[in-house]
PDB file of C-alpha atoms in Angstrom:
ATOM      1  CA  UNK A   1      -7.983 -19.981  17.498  1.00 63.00           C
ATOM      2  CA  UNK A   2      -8.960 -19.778  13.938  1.00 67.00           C
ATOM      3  CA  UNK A   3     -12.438 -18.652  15.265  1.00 71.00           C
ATOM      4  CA  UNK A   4     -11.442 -15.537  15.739  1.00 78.00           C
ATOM      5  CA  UNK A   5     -10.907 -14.602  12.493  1.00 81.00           C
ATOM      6  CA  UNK A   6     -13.474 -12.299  10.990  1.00 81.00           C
ATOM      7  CA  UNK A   7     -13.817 -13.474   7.424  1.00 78.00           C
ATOM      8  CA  UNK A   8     -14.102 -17.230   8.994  1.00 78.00           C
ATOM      9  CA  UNK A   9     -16.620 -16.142  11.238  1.00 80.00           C
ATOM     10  CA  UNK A  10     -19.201 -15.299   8.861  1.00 80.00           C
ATOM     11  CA  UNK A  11     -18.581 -18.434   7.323  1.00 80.00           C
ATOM     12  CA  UNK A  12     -18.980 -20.835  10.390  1.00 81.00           C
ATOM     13  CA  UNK A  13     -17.871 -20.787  14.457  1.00 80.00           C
ATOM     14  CA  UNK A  14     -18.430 -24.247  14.529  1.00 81.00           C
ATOM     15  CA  UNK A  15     -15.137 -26.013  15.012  1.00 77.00           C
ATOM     16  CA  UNK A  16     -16.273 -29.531  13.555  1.00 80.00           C
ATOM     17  CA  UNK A  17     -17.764 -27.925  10.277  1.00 82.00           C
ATOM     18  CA  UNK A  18     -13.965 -25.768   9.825  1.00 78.00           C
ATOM     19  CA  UNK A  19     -12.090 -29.146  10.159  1.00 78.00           C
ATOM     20  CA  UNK A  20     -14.165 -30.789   7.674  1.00 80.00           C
ATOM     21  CA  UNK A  21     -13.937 -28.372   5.473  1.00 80.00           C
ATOM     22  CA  UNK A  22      -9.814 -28.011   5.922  1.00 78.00           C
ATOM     23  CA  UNK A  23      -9.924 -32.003   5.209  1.00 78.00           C
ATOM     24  CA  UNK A  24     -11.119 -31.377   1.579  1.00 79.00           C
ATOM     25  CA  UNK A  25      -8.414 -29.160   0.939  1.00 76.00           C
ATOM     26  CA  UNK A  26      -6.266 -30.255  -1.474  1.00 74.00           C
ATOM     27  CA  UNK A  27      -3.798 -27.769  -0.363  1.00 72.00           C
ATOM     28  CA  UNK A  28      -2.308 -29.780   2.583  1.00 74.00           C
ATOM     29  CA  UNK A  29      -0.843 -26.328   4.151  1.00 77.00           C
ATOM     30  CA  UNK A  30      -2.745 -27.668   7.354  1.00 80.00           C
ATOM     31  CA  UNK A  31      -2.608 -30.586   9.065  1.00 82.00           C
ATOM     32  CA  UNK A  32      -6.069 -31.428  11.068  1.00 80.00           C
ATOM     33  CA  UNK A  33      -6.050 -33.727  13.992  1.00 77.00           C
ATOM     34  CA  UNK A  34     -10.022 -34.529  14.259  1.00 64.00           C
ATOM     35  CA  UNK A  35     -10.372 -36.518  17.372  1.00 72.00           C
ATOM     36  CA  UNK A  36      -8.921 -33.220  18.969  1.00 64.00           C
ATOM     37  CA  UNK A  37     -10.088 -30.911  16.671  1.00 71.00           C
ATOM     38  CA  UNK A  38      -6.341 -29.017  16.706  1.00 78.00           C
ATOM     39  CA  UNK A  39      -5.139 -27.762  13.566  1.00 80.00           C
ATOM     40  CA  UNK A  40      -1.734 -26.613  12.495  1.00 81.00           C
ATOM     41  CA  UNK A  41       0.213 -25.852   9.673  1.00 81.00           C
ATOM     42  CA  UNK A  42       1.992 -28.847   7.882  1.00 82.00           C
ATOM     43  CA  UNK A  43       5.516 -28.919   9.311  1.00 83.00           C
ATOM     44  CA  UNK A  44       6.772 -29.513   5.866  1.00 82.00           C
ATOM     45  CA  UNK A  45       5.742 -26.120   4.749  1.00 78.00           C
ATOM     46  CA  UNK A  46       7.277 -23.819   7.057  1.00 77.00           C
ATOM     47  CA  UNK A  47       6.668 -20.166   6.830  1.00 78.00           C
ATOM     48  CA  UNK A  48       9.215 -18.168   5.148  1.00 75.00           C
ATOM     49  CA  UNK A  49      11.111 -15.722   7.354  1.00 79.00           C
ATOM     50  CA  UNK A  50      10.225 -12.207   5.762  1.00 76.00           C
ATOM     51  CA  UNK A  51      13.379 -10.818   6.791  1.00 83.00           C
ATOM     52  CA  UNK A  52      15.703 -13.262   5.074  1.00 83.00           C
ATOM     53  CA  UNK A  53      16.883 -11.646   1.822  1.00 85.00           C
ATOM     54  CA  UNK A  54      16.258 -14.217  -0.625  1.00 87.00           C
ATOM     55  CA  UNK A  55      12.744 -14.183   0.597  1.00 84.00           C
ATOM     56  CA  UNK A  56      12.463 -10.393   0.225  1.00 84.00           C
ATOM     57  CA  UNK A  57      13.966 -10.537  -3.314  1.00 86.00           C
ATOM     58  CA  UNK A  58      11.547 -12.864  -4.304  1.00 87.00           C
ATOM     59  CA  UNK A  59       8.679 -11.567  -3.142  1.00 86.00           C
ATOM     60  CA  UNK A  60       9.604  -8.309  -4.790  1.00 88.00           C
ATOM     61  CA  UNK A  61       9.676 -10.023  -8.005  1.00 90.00           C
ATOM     62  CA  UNK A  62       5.982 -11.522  -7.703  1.00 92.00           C
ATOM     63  CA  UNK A  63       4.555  -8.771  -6.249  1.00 93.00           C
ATOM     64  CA  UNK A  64       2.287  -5.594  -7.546  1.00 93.00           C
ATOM     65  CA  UNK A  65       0.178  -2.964  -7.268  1.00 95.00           C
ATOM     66  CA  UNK A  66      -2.778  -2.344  -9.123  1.00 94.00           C
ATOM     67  CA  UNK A  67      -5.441   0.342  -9.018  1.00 94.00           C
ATOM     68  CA  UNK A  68      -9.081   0.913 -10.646  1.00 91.00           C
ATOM     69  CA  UNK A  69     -11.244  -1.122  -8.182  1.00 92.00           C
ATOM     70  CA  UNK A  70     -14.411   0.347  -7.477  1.00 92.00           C
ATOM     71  CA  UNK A  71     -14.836   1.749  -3.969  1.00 91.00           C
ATOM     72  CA  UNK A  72     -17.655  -0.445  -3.260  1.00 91.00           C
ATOM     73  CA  UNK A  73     -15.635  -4.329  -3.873  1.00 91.00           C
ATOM     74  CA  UNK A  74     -15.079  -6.384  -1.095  1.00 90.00           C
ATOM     75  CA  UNK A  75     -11.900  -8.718  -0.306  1.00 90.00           C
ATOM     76  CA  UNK A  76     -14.293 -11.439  -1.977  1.00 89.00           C
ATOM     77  CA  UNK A  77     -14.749  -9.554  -5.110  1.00 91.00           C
ATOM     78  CA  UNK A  78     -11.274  -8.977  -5.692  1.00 92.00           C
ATOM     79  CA  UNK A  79     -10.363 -12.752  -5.338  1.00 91.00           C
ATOM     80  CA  UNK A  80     -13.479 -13.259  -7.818  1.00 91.00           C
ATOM     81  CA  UNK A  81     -12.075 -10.881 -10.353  1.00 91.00           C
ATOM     82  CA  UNK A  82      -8.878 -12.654 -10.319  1.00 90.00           C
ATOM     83  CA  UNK A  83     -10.819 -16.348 -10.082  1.00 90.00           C
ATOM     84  CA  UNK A  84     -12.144 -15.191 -13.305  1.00 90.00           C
ATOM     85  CA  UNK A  85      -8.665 -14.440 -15.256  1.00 87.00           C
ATOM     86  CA  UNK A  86      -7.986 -17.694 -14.062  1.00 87.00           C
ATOM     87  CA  UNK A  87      -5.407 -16.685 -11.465  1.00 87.00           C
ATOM     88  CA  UNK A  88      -4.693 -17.875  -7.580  1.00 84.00           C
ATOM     89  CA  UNK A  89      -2.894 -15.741  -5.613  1.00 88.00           C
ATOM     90  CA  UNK A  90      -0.744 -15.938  -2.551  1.00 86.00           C
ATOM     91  CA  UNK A  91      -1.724 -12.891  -1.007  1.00 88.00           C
ATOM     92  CA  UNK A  92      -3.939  -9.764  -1.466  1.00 91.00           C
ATOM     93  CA  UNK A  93      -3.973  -6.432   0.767  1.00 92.00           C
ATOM     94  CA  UNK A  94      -6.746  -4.267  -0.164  1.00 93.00           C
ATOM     95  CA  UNK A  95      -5.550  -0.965   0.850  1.00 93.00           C
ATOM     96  CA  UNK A  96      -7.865   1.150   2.756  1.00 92.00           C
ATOM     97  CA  UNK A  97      -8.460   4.835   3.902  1.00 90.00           C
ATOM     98  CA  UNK A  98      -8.000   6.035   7.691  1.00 88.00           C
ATOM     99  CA  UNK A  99     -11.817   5.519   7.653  1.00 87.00           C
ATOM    100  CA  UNK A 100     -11.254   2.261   6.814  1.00 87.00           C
ATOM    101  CA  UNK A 101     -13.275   2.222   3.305  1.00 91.00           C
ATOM    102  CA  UNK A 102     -11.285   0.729   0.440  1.00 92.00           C
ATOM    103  CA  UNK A 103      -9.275   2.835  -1.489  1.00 92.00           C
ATOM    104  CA  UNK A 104      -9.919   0.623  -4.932  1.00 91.00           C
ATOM    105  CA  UNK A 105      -6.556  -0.131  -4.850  1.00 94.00           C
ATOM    106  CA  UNK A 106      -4.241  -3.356  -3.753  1.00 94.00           C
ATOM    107  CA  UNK A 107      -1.123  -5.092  -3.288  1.00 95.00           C
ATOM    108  CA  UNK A 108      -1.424  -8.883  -4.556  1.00 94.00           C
ATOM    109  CA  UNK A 109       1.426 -11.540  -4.696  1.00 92.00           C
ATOM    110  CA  UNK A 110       1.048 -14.331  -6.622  1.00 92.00           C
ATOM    111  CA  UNK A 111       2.638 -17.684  -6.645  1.00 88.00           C
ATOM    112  CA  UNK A 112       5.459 -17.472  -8.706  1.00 89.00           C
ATOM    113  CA  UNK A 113       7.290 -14.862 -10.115  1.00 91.00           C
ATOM    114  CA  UNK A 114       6.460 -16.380 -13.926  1.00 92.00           C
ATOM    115  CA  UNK A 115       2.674 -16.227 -12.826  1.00 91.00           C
ATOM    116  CA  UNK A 116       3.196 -12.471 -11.801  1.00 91.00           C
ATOM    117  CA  UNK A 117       4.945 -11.400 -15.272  1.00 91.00           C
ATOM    118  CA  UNK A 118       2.271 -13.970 -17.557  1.00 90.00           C
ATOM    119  CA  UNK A 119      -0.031 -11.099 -15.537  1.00 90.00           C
ATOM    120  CA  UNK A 120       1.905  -8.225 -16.216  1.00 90.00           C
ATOM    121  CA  UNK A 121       1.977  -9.125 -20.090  1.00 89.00           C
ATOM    122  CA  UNK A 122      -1.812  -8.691 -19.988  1.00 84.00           C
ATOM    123  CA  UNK A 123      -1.797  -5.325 -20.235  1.00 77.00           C
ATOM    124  CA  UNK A 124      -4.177  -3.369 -20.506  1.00 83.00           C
ATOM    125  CA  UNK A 125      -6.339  -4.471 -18.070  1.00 87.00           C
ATOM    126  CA  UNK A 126      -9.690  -3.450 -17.634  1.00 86.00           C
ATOM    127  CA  UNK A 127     -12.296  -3.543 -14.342  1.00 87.00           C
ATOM    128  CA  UNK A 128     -15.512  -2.618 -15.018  1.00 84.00           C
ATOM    129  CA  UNK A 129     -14.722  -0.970 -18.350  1.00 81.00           C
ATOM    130  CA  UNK A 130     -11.872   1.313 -16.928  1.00 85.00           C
ATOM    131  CA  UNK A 131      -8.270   0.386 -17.668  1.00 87.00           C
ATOM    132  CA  UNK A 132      -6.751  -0.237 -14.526  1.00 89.00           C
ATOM    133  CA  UNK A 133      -2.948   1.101 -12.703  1.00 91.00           C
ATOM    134  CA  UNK A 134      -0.296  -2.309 -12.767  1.00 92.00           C
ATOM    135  CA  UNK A 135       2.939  -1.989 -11.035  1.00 93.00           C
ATOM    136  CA  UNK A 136       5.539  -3.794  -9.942  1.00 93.00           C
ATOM    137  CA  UNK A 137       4.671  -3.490  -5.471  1.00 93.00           C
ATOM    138  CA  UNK A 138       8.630  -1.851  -6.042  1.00 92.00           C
ATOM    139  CA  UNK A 139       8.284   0.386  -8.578  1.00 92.00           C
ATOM    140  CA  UNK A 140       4.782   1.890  -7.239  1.00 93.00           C
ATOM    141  CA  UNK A 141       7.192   2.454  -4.031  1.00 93.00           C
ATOM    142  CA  UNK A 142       9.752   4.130  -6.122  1.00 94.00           C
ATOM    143  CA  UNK A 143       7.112   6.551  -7.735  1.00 93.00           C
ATOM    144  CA  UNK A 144       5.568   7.283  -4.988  1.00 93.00           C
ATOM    145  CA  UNK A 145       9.286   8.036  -2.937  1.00 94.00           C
ATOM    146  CA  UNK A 146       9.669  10.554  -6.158  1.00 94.00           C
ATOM    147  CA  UNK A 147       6.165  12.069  -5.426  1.00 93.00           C
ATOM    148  CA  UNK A 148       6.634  13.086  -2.094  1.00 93.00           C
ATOM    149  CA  UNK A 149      10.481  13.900  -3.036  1.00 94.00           C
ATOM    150  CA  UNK A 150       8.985  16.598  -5.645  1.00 94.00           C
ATOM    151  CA  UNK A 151       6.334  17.995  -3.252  1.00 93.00           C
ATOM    152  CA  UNK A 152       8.547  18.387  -0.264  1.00 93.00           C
ATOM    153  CA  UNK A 153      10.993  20.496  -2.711  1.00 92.00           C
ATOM    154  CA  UNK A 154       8.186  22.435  -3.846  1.00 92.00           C
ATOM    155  CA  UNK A 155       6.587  23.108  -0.054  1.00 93.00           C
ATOM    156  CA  UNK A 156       9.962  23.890   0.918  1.00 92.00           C
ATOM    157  CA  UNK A 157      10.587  26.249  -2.163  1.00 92.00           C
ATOM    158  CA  UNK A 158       7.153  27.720  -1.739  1.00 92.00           C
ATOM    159  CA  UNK A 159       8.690  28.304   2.144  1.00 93.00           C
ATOM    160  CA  UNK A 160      11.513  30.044   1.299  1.00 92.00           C
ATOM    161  CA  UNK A 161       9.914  32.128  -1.100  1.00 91.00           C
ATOM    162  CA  UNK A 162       7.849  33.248   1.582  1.00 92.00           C
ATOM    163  CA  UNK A 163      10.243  34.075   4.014  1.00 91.00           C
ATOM    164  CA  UNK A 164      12.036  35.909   0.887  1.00 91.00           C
ATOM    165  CA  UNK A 165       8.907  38.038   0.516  1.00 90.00           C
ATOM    166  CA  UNK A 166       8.507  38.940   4.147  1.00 90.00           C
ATOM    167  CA  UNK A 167      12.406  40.202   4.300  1.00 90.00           C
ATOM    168  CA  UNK A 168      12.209  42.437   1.507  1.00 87.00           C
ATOM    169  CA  UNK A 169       8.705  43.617   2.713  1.00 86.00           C
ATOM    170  CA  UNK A 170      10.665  44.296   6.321  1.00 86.00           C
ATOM    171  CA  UNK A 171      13.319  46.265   4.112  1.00 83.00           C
ATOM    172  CA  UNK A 172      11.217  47.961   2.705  1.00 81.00           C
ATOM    173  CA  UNK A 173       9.257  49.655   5.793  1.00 79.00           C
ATOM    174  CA  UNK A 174      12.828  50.082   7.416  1.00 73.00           C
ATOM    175  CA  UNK A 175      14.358  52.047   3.432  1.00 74.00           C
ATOM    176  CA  UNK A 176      10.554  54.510   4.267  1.00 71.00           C
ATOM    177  CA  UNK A 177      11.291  55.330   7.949  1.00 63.00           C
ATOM    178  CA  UNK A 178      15.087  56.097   6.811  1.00 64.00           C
ATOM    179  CA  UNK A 179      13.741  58.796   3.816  1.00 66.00           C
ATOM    180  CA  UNK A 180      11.361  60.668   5.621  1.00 64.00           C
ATOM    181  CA  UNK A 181      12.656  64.447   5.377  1.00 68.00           C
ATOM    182  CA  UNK A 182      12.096  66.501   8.248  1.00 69.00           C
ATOM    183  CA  UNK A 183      12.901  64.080  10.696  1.00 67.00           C
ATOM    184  CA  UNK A 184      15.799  64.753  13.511  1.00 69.00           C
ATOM    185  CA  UNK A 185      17.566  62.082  15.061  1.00 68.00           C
ATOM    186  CA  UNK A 186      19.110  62.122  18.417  1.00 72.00           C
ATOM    187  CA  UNK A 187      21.979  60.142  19.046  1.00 76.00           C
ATOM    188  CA  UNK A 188      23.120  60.192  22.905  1.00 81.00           C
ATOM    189  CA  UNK A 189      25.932  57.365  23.093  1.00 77.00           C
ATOM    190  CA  UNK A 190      27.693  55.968  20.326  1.00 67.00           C
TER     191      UNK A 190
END
């Protein structure tokens, strides 16, 4: 039930007032049977199946990622920001902390893949007079892949550099114990 939904909640619970209010849409992604008060989504606009390929290729194209938010926005704010450039997009995923606070970055798809490089031509882009981080959603996945590639190598060098130290520390106490003079040794079985 679309009551459910957090974001529509504080907007309304009442079932009547969320049908009217779909009937003004000019979208038609929902078709609204009032006597009934049933809504669904308009047959003729099925939802794409995110695992076909073509899909995924596509949505590769349109998407991005873009950081510089401040902390304190709201899912509403960053729709307003990108209201006032003029844009509509298809999706936006604010990306947020364990804690769940907002991380003043997103991942936002937009309508077409020409809307989406129009965007990307912008550049630079400011929010709240700091120039803000625009990728491609696959090329912030690349750098990222390389980021953690380049620390695990350096954890892992720091690691065996480590061990390294510890051997020849080890050799060391065992080369002192063998120079002591004075010392007999006793050997019973060989």
């Amino acid at each position: 039930c679309l009551t459910t939904f957090n974001r529509l909640k504080q907007l309304s619970a009442d079932p009547k007032e969320i049908c009217t209010a779909l009937n003004k849409s000019t979208r038609a992604l929902l078709e609204i049977n009032s006597e009934d008060l049933k809504i669904r989504r308009n047959v003729n606009m099925p939802v794409p199946d995110p695992e076909n390929p073509m899909v995924k290729a596509l949505s590769k194209k349109k998407s991005i990622y873009m950081k510089g938010f401040p902390l304190s926005y709201s899912l509403d704010d960053v729709e307003k920001y990108f209201a006032d450039l003029g844009i509509t997009l298809m999706s936006t995923h604010m990306r947020k902390a364990q804690g769940g606070k907002f991380k003043g970055s997103i991942f936002a798809e937009f309508n077409t893949v020409e809307e989406c490089e129009k965007f990307m031509a912008l550049k630079p882009i400011k929010i709240e007079d700091f120039d803000a981080i625009i990728l491609l959603k696959d090329d912030y996945y690349k750098t990222k892949t390389e980021e953690r590639k380049k620390f695990q190598d350096l954890e892992s060098q720091a690691k065996e550099d480590n061990r390294k130290a510890i051997e020849a520390a080890k050799q060391k106490e065992d080369m002192k114990l063998l120079e002591k003079k004075g010392c007999v040794l006793h050997v019973k079985t060989v």
